[in-house]
PDB file of C-alpha atoms in Angstrom:
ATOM      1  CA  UNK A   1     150.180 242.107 180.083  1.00 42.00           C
ATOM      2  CA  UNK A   2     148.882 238.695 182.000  1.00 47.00           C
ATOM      3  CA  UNK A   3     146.255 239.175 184.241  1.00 54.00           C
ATOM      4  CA  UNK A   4     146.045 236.442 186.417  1.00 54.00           C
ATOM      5  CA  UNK A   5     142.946 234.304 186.647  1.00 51.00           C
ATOM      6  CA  UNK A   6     141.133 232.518 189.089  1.00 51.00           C
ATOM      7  CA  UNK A   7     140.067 228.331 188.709  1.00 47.00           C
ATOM      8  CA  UNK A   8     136.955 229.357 187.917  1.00 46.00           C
ATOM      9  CA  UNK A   9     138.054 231.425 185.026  1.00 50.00           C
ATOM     10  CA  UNK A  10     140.330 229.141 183.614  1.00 47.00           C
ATOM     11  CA  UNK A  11     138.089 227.436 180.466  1.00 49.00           C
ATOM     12  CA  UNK A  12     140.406 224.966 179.906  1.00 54.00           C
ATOM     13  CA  UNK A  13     140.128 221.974 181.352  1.00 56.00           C
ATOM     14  CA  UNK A  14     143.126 219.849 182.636  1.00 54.00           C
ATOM     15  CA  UNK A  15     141.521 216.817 183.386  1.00 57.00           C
ATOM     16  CA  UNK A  16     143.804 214.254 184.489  1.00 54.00           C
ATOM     17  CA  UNK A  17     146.637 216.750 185.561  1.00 55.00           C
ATOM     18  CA  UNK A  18     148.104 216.739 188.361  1.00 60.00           C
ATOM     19  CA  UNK A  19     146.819 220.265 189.120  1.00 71.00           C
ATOM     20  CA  UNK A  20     144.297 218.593 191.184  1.00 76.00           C
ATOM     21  CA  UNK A  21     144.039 221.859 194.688  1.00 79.00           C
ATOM     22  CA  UNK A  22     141.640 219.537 196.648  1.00 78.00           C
ATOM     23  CA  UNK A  23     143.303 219.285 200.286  1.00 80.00           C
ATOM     24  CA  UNK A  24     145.930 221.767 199.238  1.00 80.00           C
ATOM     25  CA  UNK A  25     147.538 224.376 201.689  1.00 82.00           C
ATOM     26  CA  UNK A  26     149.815 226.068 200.000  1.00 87.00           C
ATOM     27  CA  UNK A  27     150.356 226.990 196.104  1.00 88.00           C
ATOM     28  CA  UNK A  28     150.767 224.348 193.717  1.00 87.00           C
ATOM     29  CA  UNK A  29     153.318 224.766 190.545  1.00 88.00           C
ATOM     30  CA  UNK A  30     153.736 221.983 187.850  1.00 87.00           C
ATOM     31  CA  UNK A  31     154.986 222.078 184.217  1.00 88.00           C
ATOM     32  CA  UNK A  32     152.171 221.476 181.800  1.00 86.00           C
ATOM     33  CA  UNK A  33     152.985 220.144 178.244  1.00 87.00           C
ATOM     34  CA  UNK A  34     149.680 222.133 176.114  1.00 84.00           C
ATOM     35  CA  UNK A  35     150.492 219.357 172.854  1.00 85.00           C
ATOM     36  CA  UNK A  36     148.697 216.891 175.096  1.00 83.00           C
ATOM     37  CA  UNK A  37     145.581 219.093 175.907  1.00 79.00           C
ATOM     38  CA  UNK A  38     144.997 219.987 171.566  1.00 81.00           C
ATOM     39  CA  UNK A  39     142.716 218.610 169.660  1.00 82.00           C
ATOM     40  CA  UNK A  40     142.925 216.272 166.801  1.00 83.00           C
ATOM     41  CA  UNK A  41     144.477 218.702 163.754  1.00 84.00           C
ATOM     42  CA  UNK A  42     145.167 221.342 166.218  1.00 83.00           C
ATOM     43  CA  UNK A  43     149.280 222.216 166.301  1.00 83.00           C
ATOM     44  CA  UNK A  44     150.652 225.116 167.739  1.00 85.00           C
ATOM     45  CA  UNK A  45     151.666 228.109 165.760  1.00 86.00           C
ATOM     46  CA  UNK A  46     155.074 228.864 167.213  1.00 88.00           C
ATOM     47  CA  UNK A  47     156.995 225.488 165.636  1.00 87.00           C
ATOM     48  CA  UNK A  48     159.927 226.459 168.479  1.00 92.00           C
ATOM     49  CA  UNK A  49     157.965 226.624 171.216  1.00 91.00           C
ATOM     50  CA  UNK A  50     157.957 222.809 173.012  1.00 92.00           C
ATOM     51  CA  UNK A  51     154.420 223.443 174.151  1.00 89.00           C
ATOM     52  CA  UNK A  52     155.497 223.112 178.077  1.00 91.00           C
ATOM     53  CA  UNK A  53     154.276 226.059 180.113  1.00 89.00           C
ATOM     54  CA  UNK A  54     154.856 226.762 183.903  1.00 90.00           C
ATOM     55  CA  UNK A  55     151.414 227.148 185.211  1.00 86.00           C
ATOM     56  CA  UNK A  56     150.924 228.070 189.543  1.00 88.00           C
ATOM     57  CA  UNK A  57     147.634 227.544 191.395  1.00 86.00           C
ATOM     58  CA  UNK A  58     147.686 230.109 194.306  1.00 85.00           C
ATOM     59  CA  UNK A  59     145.801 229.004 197.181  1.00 86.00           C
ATOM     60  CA  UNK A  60     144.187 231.099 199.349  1.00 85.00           C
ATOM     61  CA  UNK A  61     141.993 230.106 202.526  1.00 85.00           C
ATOM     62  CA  UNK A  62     139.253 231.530 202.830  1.00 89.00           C
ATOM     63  CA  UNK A  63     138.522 234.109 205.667  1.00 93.00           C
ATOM     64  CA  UNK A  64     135.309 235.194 207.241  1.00 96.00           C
ATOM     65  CA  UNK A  65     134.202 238.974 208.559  1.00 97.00           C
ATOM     66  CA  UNK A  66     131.274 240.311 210.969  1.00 97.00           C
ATOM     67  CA  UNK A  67     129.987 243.058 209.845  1.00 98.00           C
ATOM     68  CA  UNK A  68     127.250 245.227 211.209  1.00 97.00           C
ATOM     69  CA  UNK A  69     125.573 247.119 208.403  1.00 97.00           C
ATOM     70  CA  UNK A  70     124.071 250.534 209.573  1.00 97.00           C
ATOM     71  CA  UNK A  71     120.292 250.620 208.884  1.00 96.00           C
ATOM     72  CA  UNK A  72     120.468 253.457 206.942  1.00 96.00           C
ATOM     73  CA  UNK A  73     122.365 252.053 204.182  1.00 97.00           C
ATOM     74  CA  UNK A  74     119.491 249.709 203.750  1.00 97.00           C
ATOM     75  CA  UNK A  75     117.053 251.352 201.080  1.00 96.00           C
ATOM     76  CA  UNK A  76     114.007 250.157 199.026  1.00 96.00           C
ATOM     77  CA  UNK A  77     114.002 249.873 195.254  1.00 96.00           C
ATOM     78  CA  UNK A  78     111.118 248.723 192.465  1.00 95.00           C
ATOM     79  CA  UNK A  79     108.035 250.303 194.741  1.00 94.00           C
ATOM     80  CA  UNK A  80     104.559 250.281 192.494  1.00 92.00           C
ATOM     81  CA  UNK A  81     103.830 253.267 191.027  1.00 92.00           C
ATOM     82  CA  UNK A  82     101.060 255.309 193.031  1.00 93.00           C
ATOM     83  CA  UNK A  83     102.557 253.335 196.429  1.00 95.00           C
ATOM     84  CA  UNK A  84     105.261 253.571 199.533  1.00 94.00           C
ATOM     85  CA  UNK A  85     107.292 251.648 201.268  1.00 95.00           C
ATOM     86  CA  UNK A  86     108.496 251.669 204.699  1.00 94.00           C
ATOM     87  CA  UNK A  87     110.671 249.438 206.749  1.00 95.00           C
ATOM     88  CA  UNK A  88     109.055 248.213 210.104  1.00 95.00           C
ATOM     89  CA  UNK A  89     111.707 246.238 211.578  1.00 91.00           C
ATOM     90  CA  UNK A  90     113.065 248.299 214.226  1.00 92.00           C
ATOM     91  CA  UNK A  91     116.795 247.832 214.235  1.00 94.00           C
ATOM     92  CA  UNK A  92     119.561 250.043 214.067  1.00 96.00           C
ATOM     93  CA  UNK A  93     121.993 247.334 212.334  1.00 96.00           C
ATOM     94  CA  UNK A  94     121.741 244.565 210.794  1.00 97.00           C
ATOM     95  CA  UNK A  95     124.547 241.836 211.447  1.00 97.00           C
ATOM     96  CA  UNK A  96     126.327 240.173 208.651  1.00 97.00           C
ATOM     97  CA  UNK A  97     129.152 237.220 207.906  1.00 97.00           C
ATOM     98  CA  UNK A  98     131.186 237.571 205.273  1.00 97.00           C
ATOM     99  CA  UNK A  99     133.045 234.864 203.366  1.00 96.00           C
ATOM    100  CA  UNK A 100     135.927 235.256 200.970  1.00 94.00           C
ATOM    101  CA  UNK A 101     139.661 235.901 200.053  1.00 92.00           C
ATOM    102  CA  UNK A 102     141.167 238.168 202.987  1.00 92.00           C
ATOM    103  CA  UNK A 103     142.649 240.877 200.113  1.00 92.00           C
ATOM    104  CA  UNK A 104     138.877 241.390 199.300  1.00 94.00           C
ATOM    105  CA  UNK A 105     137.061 241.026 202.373  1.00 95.00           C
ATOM    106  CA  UNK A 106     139.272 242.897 204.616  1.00 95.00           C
ATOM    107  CA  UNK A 107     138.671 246.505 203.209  1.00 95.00           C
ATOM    108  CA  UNK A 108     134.936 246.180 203.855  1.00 96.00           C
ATOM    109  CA  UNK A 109     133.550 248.188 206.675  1.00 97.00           C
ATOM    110  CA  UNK A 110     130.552 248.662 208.615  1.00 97.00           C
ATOM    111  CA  UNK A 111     129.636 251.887 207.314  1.00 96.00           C
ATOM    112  CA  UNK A 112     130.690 251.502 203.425  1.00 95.00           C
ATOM    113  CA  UNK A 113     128.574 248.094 202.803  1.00 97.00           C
ATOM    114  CA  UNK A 114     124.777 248.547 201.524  1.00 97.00           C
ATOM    115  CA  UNK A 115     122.043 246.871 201.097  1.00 97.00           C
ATOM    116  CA  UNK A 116     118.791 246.613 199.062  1.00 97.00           C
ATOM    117  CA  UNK A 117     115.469 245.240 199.607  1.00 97.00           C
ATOM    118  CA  UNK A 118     114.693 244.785 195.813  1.00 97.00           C
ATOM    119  CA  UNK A 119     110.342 244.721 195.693  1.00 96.00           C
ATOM    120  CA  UNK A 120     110.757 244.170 191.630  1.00 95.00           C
ATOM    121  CA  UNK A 121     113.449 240.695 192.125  1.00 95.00           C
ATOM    122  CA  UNK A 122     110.884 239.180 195.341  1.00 96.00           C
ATOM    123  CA  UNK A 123     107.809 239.488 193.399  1.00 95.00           C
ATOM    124  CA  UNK A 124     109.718 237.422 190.684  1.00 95.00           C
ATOM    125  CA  UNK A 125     111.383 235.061 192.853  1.00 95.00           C
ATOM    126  CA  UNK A 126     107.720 234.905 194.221  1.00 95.00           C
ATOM    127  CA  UNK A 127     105.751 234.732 190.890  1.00 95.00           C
ATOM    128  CA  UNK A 128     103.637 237.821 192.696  1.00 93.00           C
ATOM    129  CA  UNK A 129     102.002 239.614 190.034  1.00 93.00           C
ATOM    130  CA  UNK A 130     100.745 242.525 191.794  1.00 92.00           C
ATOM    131  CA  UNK A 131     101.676 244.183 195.150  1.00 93.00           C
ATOM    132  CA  UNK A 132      99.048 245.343 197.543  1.00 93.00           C
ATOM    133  CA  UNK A 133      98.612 247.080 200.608  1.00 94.00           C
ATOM    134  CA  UNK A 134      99.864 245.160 203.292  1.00 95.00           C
ATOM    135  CA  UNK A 135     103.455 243.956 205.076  1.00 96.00           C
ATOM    136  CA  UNK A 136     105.550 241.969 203.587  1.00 96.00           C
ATOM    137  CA  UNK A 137     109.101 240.046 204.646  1.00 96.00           C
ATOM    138  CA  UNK A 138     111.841 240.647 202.274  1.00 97.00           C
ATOM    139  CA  UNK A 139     115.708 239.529 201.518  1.00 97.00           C
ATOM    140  CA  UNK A 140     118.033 242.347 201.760  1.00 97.00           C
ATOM    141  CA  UNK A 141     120.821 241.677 198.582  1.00 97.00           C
ATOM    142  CA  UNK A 142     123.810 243.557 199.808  1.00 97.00           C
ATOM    143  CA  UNK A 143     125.967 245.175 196.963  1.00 96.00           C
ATOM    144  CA  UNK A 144     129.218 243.677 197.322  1.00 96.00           C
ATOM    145  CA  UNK A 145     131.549 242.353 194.727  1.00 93.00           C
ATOM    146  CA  UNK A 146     130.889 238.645 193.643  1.00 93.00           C
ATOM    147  CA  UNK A 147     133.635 237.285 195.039  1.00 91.00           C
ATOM    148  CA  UNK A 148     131.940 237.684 198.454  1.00 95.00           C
ATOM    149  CA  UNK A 149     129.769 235.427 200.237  1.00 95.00           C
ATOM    150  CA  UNK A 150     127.397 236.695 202.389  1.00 96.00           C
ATOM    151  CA  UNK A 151     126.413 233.793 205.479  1.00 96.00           C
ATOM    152  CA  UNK A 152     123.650 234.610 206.569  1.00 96.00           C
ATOM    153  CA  UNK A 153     120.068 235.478 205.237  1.00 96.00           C
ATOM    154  CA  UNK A 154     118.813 239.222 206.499  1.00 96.00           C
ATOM    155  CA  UNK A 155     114.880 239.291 205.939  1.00 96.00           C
ATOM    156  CA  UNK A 156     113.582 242.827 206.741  1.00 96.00           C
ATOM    157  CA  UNK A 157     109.654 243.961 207.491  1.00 97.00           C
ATOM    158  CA  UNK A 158     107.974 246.686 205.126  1.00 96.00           C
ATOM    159  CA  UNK A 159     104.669 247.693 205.496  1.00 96.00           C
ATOM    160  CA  UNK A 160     103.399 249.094 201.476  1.00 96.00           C
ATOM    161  CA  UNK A 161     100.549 251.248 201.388  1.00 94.00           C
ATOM    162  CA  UNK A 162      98.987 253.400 198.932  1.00 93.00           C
ATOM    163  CA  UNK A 163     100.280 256.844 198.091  1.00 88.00           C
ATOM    164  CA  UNK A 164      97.898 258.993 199.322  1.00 79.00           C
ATOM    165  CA  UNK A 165      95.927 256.910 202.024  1.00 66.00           C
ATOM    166  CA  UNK A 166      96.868 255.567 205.359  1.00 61.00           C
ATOM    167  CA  UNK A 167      96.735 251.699 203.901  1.00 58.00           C
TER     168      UNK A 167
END
C-alpha cells in the first residue's frame, strides 16, 4: 500500500530535476532515474530494476472559505488555579478565512469549527510569569487540521478575576 505524499513530505531532494511546480497549473509527470540521486557506494538492491521510476506532482490551487464560528464554540483553557475567566467581547460570531486544498477545506462548517483562547500558550508567547486580576486580549487558535490556514488573526477580551471575589 502507497500512500501518497505531499512536497513537503517528500525528504528527498531532487535538486536539479525537472520536477521544478513553480508557475505550474496542472499536474506534472516525469521519469526519474533514482541511480543519479545515490550516494557514493550506495547501489540498489534489486540488480533488475533500471532505477527509473514514474513519479507525478499533483497540483492543486489553493481555495479560500468564510467561515463564521459560533461564539460558543470558543472556550478558555490553562486558567490559574484559585481564578476565572470570562470573555467580554460581545459577539455572537467570530468571522474567519480559511486557506487550503478544496477536499479539506470544503467539509468545514460554521457550527463544527472551534476555537481556543489558550491562557497557558499567551503567557509563554508573552514571557508572563504570573496572571493577575485584570483584562487581557488574547489569540483564539482554532482546532483545525494543519493543512489549513487560517487568514486572519481573531483577538478576543477576557476579564480574569479571582475565584471567590468580584476582581
Amino acid at each position: 500500500f502507497f500512500k501518497q505524499k505531499t512536497a513537503y513530505e517528500i525528504g528527498v531532494r531532487l535538486e536539479g530535476s525537472e520536477m521544478c511546480i513553480r508557475d505550474r497549473s496542472s499536474d506534472l509527470v516525469d521519469i526519474i532515474n533514482l541511480k543519479e540521486y545515490l550516494p557514493a557506494n550506495v547501489r540498489l538492491a534489486d540488480k533488475s530494476f533500471d532505477g527509473k521510476i514514474t513519479a507525478t506532482v499533483y497540483i492543486e490551487p489553493i481555495a479560500t472559505k468564510d467561515l463564521s464560528v459560533p461564539a460558543e464554540n470558543i472556550t478558555i483553557s490553562g486558567v490559574p488555579e484559585g481564578m476565572e475567566a470570562e470573555i467580554t467581547t460581545e459577539a455572537e460570531t467570530y468571522d474567519i478565512t480559511v486557506s487550503g486544498l478544496d477536499r479539506d477545506i470544503s467539509i468545514l462548517r460554521d457550527d463544527t469549527v472551534t476555537g481556543v483562547l489558550d491562557l497557558e500558550k499567551w503567557m509563554d508567547d508573552n514571557n508572563v510569569e504570573e496572571l493577575t486580576p485584570g483584562n487581557y486580549t488574547i489569540p483564539v487558535t482554532f482546532n483545525l487540521s494543519e493543512d489549513i490556514m487560517v487568514e486572519n488573526d481573531v483577538n478576543i477580551h477576557i476579564r480574569l478575576k479571582n475565584q471567590d471575589t468580584n476582581n
